[in-house]
Coordinates of C-alpha atoms in Angstrom, one line a residue:
X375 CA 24.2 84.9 -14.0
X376 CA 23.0 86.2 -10.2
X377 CA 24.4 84.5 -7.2
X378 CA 21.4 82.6 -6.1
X379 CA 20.5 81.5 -10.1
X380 CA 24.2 79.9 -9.3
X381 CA 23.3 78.2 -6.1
X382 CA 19.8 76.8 -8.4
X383 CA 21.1 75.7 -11.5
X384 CA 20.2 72.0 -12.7
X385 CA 22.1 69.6 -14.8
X386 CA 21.1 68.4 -17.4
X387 CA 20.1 64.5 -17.1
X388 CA 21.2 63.8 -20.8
X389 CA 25.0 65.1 -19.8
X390 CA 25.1 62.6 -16.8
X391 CA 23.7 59.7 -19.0
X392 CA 26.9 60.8 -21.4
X393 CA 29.4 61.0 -18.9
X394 CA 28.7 57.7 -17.2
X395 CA 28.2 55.4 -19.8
X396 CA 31.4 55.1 -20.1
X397 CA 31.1 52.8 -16.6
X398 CA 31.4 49.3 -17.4
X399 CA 27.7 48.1 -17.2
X400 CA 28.5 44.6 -15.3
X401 CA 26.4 44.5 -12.3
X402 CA 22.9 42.2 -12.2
X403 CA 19.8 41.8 -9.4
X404 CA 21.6 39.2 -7.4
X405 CA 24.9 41.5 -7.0
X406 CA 23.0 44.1 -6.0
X407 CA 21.1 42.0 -3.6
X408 CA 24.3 41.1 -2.4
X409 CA 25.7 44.6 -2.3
X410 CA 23.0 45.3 -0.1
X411 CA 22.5 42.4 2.2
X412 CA 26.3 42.8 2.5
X413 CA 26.7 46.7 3.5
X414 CA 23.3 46.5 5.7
X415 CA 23.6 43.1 7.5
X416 CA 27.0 43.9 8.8
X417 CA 29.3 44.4 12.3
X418 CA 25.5 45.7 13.8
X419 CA 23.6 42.3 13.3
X420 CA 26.3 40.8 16.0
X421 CA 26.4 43.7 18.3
X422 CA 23.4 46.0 18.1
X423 CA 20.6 43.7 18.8
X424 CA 21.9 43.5 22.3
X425 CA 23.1 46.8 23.2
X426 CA 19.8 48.3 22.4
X427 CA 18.0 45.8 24.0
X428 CA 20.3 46.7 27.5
X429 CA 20.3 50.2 27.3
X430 CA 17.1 51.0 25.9
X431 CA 14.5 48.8 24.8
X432 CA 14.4 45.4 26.3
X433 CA 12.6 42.4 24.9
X434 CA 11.2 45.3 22.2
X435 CA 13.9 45.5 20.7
X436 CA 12.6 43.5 17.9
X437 CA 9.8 46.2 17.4
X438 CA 12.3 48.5 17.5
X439 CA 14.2 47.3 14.3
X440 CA 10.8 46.9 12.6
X441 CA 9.8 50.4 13.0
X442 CA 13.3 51.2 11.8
X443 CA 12.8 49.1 8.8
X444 CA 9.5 51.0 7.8
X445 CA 10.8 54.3 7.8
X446 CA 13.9 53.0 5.9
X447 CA 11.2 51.1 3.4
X448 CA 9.6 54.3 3.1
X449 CA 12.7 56.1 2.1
X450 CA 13.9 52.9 -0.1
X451 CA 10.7 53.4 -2.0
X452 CA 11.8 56.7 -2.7
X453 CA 15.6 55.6 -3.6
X454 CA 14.0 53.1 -6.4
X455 CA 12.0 55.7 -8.2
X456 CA 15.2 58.1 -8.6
X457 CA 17.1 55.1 -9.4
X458 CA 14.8 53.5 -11.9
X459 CA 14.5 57.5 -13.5
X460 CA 17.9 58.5 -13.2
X461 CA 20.6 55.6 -13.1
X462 CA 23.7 58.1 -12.6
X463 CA 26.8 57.2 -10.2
X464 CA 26.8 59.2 -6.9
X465 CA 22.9 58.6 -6.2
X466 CA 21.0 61.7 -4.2
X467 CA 24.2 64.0 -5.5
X468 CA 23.2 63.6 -8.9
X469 CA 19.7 62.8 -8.3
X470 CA 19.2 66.4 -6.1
X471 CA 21.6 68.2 -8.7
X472 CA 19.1 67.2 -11.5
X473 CA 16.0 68.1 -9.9
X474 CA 16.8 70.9 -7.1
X475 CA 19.9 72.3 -8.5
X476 CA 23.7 72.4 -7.5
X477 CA 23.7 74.0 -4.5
X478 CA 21.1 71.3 -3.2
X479 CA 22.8 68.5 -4.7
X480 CA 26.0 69.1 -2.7
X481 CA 24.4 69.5 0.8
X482 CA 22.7 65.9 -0.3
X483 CA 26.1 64.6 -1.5
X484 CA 28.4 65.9 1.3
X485 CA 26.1 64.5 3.5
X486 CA 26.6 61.2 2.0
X487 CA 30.4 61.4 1.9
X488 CA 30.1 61.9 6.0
X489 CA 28.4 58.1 5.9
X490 CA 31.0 56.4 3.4
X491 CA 34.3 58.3 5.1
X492 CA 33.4 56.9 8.6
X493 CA 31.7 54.0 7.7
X494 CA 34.9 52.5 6.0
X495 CA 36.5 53.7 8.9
X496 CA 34.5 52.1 11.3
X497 CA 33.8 48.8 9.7
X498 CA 37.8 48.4 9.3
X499 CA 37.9 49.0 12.8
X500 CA 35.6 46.3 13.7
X501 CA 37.3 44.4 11.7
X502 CA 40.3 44.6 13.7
X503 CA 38.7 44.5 17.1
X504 CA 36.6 41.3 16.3
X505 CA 39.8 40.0 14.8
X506 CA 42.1 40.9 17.7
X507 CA 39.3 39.3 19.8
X508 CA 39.3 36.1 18.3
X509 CA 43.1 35.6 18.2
X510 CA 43.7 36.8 21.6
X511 CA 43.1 33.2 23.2
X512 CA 45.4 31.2 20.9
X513 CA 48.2 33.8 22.3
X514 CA 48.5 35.8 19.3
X515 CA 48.6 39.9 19.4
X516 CA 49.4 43.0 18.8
X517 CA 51.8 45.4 20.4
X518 CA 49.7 47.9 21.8
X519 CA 50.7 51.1 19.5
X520 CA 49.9 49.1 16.6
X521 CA 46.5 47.6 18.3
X522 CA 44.7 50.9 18.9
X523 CA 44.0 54.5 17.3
X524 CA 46.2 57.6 18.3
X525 CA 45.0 58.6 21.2
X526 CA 43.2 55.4 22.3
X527 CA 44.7 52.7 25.0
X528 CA 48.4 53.7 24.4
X529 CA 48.0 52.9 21.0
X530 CA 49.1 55.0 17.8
X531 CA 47.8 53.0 14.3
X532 CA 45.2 50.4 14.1
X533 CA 47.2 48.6 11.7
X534 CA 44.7 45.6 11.2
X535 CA 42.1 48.6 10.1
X536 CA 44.2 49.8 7.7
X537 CA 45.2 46.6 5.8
X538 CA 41.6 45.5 5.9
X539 CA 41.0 48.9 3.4
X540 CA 43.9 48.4 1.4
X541 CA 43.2 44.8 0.8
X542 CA 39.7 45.8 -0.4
X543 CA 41.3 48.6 -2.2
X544 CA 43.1 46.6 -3.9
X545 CA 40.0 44.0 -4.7
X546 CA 37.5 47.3 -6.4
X547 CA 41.1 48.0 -8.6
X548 CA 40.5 44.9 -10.6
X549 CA 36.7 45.9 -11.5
X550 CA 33.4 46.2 -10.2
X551 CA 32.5 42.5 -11.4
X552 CA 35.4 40.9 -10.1
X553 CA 34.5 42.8 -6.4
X554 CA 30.9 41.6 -6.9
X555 CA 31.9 38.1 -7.2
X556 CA 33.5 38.3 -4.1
X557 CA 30.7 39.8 -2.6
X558 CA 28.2 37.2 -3.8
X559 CA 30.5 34.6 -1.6
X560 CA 30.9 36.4 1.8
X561 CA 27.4 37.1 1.9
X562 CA 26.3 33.8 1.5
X563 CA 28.5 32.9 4.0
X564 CA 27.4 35.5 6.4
X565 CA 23.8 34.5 5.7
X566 CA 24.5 30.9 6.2
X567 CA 26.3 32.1 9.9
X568 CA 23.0 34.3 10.7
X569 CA 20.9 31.5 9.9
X570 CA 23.1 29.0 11.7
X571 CA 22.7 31.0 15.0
X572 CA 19.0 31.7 14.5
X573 CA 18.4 28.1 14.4
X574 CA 20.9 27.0 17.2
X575 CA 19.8 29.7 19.5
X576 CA 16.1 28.6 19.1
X577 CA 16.3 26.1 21.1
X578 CA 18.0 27.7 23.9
X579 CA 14.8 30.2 24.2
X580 CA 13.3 30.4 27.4
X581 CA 9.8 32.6 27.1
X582 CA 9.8 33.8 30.2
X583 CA 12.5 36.3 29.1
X584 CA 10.2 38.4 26.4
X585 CA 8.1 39.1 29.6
X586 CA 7.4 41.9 29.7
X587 CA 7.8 42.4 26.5
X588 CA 7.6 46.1 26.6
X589 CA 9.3 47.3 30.1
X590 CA 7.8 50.0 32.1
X591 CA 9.4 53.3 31.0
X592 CA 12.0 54.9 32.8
X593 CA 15.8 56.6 32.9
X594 CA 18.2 54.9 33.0
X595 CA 21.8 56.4 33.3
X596 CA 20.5 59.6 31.5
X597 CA 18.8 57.4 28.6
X598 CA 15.4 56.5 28.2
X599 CA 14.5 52.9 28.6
X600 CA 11.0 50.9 28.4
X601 CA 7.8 52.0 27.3
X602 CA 7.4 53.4 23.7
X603 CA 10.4 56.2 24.4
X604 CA 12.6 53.5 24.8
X605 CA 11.5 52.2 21.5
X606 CA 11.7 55.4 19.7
X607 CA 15.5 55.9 21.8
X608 CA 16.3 52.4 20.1
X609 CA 14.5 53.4 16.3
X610 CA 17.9 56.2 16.0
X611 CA 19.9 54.2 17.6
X612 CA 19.4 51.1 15.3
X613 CA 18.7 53.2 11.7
X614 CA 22.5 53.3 11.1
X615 CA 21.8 49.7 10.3
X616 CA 19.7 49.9 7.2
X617 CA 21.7 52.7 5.3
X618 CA 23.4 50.8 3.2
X619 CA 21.0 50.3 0.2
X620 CA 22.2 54.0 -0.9
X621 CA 25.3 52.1 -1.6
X622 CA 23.3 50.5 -4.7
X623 CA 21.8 53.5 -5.6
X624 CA 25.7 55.0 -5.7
X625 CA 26.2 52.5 -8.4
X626 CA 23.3 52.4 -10.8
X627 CA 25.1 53.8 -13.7
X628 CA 27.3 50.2 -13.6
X629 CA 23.8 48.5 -13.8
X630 CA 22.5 46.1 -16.5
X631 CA 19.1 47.4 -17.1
X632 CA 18.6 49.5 -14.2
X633 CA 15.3 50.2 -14.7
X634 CA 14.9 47.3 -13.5
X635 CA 17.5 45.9 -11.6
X636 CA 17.8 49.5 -9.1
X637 CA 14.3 48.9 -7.8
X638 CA 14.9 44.8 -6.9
X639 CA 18.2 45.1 -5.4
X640 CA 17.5 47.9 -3.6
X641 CA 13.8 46.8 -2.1
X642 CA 15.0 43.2 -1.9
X643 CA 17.8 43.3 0.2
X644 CA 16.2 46.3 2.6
X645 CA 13.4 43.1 2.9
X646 CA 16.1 40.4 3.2
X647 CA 17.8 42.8 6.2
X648 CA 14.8 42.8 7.9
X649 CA 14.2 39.8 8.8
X650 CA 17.6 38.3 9.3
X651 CA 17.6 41.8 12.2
X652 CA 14.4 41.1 14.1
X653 CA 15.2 37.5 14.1
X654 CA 18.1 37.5 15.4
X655 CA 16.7 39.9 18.0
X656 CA 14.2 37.7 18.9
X657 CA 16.1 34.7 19.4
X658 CA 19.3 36.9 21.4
X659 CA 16.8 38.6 24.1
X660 CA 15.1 34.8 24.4
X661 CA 18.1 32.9 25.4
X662 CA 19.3 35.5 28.4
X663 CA 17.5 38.2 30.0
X664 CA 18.2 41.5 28.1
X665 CA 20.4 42.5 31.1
X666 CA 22.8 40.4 30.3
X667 CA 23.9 42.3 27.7
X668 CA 24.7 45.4 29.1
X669 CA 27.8 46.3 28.4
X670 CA 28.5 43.2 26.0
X671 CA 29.9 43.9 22.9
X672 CA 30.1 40.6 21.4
X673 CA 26.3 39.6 22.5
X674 CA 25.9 36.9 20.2
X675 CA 29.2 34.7 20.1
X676 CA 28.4 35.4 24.3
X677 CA 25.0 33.9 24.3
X678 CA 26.1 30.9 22.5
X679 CA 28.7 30.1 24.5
X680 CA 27.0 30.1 27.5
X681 CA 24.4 28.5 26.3
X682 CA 26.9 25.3 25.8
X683 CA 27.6 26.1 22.2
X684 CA 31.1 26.9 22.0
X685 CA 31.9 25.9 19.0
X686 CA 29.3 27.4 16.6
X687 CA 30.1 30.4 18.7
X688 CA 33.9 30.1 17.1
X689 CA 32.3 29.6 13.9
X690 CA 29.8 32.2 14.1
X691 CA 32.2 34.8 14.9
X692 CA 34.9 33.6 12.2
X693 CA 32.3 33.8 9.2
X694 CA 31.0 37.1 10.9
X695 CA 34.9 38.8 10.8
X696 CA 34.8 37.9 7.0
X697 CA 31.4 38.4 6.4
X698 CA 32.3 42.5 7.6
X699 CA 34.7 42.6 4.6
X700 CA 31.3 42.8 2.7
X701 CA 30.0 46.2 4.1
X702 CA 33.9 47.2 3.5
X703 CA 33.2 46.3 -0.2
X704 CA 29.5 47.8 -0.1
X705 CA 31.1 51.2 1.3
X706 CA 34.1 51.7 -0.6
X707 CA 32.4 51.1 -4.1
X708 CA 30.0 53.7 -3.0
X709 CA 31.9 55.8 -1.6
X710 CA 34.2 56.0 -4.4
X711 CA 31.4 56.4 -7.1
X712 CA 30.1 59.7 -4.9
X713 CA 34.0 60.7 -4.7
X714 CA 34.0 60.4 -8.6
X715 CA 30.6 62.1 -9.5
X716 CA 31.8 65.4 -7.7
X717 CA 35.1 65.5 -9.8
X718 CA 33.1 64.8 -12.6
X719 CA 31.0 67.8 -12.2
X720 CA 34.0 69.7 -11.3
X721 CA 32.8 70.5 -8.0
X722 CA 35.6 68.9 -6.1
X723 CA 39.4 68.5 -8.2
X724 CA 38.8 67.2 -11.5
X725 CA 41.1 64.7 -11.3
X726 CA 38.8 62.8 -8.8
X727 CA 36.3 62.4 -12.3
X728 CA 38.8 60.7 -14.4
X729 CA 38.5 56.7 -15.7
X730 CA 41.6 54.8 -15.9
X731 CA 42.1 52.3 -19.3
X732 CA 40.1 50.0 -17.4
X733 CA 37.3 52.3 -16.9
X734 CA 37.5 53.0 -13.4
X735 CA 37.4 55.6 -11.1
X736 CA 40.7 54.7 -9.4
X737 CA 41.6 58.7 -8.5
X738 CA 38.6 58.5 -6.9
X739 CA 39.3 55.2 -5.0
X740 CA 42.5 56.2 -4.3
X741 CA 41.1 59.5 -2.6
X742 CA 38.5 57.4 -0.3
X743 CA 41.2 54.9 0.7
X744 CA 43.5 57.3 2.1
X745 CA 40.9 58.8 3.9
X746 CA 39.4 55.6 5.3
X747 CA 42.7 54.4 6.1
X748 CA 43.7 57.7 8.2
X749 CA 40.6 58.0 10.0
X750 CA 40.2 54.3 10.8
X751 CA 43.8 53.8 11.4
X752 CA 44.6 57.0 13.7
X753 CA 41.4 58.8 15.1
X754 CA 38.8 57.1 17.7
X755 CA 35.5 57.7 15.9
X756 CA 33.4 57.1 18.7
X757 CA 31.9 60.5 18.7
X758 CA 32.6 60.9 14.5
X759 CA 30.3 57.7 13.6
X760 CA 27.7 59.7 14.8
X761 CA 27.5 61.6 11.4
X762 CA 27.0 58.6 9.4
X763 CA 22.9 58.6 10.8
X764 CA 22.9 62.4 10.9
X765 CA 24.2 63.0 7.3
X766 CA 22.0 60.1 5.8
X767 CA 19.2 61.4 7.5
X768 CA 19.2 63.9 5.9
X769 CA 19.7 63.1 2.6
X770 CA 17.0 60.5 2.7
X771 CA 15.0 63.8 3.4
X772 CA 15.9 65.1 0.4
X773 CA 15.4 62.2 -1.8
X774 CA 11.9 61.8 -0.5
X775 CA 10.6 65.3 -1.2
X776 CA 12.5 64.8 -5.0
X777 CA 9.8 62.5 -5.7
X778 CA 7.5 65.3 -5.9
X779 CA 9.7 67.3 -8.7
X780 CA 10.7 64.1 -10.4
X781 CA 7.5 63.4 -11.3
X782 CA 6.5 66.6 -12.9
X783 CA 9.7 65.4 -15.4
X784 CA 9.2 62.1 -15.7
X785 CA 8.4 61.3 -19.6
X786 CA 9.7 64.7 -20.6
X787 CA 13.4 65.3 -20.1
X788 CA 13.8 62.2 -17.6
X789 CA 12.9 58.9 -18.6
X790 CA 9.7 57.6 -17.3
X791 CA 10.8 55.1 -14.9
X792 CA 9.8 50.9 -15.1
X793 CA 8.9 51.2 -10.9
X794 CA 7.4 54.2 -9.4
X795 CA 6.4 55.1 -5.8
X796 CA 2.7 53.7 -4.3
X797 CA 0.4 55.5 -2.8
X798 CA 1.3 59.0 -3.9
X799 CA 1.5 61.6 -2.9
X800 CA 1.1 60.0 0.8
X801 CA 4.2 57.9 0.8
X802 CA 7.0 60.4 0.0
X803 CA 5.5 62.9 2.8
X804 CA 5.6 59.9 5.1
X805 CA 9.1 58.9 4.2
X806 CA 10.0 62.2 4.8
X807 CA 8.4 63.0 8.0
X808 CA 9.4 59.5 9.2
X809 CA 13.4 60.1 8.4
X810 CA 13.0 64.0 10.3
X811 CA 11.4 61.9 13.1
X812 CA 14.6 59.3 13.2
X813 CA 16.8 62.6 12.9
X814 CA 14.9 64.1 15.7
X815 CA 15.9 61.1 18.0
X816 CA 20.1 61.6 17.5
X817 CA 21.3 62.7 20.3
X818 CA 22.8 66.3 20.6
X819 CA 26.2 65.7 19.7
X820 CA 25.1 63.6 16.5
X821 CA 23.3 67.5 15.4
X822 CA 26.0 69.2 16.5
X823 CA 28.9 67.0 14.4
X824 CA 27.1 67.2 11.8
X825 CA 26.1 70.9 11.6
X826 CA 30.2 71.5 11.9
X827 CA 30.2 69.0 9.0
X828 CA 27.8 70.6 6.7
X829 CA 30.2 74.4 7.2
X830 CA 33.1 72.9 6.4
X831 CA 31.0 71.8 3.1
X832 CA 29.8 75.2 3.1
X833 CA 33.3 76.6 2.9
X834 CA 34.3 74.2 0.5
X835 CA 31.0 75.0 -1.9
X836 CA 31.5 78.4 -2.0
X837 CA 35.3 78.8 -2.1
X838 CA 35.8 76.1 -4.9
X839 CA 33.0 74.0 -5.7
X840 CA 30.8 76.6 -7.1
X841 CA 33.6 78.5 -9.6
X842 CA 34.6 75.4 -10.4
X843 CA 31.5 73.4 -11.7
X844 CA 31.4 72.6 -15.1
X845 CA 28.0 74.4 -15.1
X846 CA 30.2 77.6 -15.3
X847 CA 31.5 76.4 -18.5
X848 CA 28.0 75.1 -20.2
X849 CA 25.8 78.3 -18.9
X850 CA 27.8 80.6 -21.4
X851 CA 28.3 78.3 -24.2
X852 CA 24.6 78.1 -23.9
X853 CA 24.2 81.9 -24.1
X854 CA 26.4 81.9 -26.5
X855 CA 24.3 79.7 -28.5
X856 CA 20.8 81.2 -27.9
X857 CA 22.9 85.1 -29.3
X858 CA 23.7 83.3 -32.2
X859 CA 20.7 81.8 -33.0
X860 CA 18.9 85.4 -32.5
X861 CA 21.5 86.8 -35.0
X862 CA 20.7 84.4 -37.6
X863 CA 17.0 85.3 -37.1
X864 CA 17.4 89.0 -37.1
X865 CA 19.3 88.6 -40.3
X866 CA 16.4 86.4 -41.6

């Protein structure tokens, strides 16, 4: 086989259906909906609301997390179909390896592994600083090494960041069930918080701060703020939000029914996010002028304080610090189901694709807690979690132009799926064109991070992945077979 017939080679979807049904098949609609609601309303619904509507949007900011949501709709549209067709773990990696080919399906898949590396990293952090924050005026903290990354304020190990993994390490280890029932708890607890605030903070409202709703446009410290490029500047900024549904995708092949239960969990809690984010927006940039958020990175505990609401501030931001464990949870089972689909096709150690006796990927979990627990616990990511949008991004690109290839399969080798895309062939150009727009809008070092990311991946592909995959091994057993057969037929 040629080099570039390597680099386009497909699996077969049979051999994924095989290799993952040995995954326990435990997980319903309402822990999916959970699993979503958890990883997407997480540390941003406290924080981002009000940092976008300082630095770049205003009052707007509520439009601005609705026009995030649609191109994130457009692209969960997308993420149902594949789901509902193809219920393998790892999500656009196996999807894109099925219907591109391998070399495709890694650039998708190592894009991904960007977002659920940092992501644990940086939701373990927040972890600790919201933590840190909170016990800081009953006299309790750290010493400073032990406070901080290496490199960061004096410190050397975030040590609160790196518990918080291993504690949810340890929670995945005893199954995917007992996780989700976890997970069903916090977020009703978080939900109950958001609501809480929403409904406190109402009355606090003063109108005259959504006017003008839409600020005249100008620059402001380098950034564009006002007008519609202020919207757009706050679209990129806030997307990072509403990534998290691939972590349901990531797990499909742990579904009961998935046919089914992908499309609900994945659309529902993208619709639950939603609104929970622009109404929380709405009510934040009511109760102060926006400018009183600049530079506020605990916005809504803030505005409910000094709106004489100490204590459901207290409450709001203790329910929100274990409320974050649930994007931890979200993230890690993700990320560790992507970790374990590349061992299983051999294109990373294949170690990584082994079950234990309980039928888990614990290699695989092992892998992404280490990693999680060394970048959260000794590097500032401030630049870094800037390849969690970029790397997404660009995987959601991919997954919205599969569509078009899916369907030319679907009912022949790939099972024709219970939900499909509307309005094709519109829609999946529009999710695509909408994600390369929200790409568009990083900011130069978010491209450049991520382009270094994508040659390291590059290096990796070609010096391991791509003599390794267990493609290599089927190609000339099916060659193999075809001589045979022709033997047999030339002797007939």
């Amino acid at each position: 086989m040629n080099f570039l017939k390597k680099l386009v080679r497909k699996e077969d979807p049979k051999v994924y259906l095989d290799k993952d049904a040995h995954l326990q098949k435990v997980l319903g609609v309402k822990d999916f909906l959970a699993l979503g609601v958890g990883t997407i309303v997480s540390t941003a619904i406290f924080t981002l609301p009000g940092v976008v509507a300082a630095s770049h949007a205003g009052p707007a900011v509520a439009i601005s997390f609705l026009v995030a949501a649609i191109v994130a709709g457009l692209v969960a549209f997308a993420y149902a179909e594949m789901a509902s067709a193809m219920p393998f773990a790892g999500s656009a990696y196996s999807w894109i390896n099925v219907i591109f080919g391998e070399f495709f399906g890694w650039i998708a898949g190592w894009a991904l592994l960007a977002e659920y590396f940092i992501a644990v990293a940086f939701v373990a952090s927040g972890i600790s600083a919201n933590l840190r924050g909170l016990l800081a005026p009953l006299g309790f903290s750290l010493p400073t090494f032990l406070a901080s990354p290496l490199g960061s304020k004096g410190g050397f190990v975030d040590i609160i960041a790196a518990v918080s993994i291993l504690i949810i390490s340890a929670l995945l280890s005893r199954g995917a069930s007992t996780a989700a029932k976890a997970q069903n708890i916090l977020v009703l607890l978080k939900v109950l918080v958001i609501l809480l605030f929403i409904a406190v903070g109402a009355t606090a409202i003063h109108f005259s701060n959504y006017v003008p709703f839409i600020p005249k446009y100008r620059i402001v410290n380098g950034a564009p703020f006002g007008g519609w490029q202020g919207i757009y500047a706050g679209v990129s900024m806030i997307f990072l939000s509403y990534i998290g549904f691939d972590s349901i995708a990531a797990n499909s092949a742990e579904a009961k029914d998935p046919k089914k239960t992908m499309p609900r969990g994945i659309l529902g809690s993208l619709l639950i996010a939603v609104v929970l984010f622009v109404s929380v927006s709405l009510v934040l940039v009511g109760m102060f002028k926006y400018t009183a958020y600049t530079n506020n990175a605990e916005p809504v505990g803030w505005a409910l304080r000094h709106s004489g609401h100490g204590v459901i501030a207290a409450i709001v931001q203790s329910v929100a610090i274990v409320g974050m464990f649930t994007a931890l949870i979200g993230m890690m089972l993700a990320g560790s189901r992507l970790i374990y689909s590349f061992g299983r096709d051999g294109m990373l150690p294949k170690w990584l694709g082994k079950l234990n006796k309980r039928k888990l990927p614990s290699h695989a979990q092992t892998t992404l807690t280490v990693v999680g627990i060394v970048v959260g616990a000794f590097f500032p990511f401030s630049v870094l979690s800037q390849l969690v949008s970029a790397g997404t991004l660009i995987a959601f690109m991919f997954v919205s132009l599969g569509i078009y290839a899916l369907r030319r399969r679907e009912g022949k080798d790939i099972a024709q799926p219970a939900f499909k895309m509307p309005l094709y062939p519109v829609m999946p150009l529009l999710a695509f064109i909408g994600a390369l727009a929200v790409f568009w809008g990083l900011d130069i070092e978010a491209k450049v991070y991520a382009l270094g990311w994508f040659i390291f991946g590059l290096v990796i592909y070609f010096s391991y992945g791509i003599r390794h995959s267990y493609l290599n091994k089927k190609q000339p057993a099916e060659k193999a077979a075809v001589e045979k057969t022709n033997v047999q037929e030339d002797v007939e």
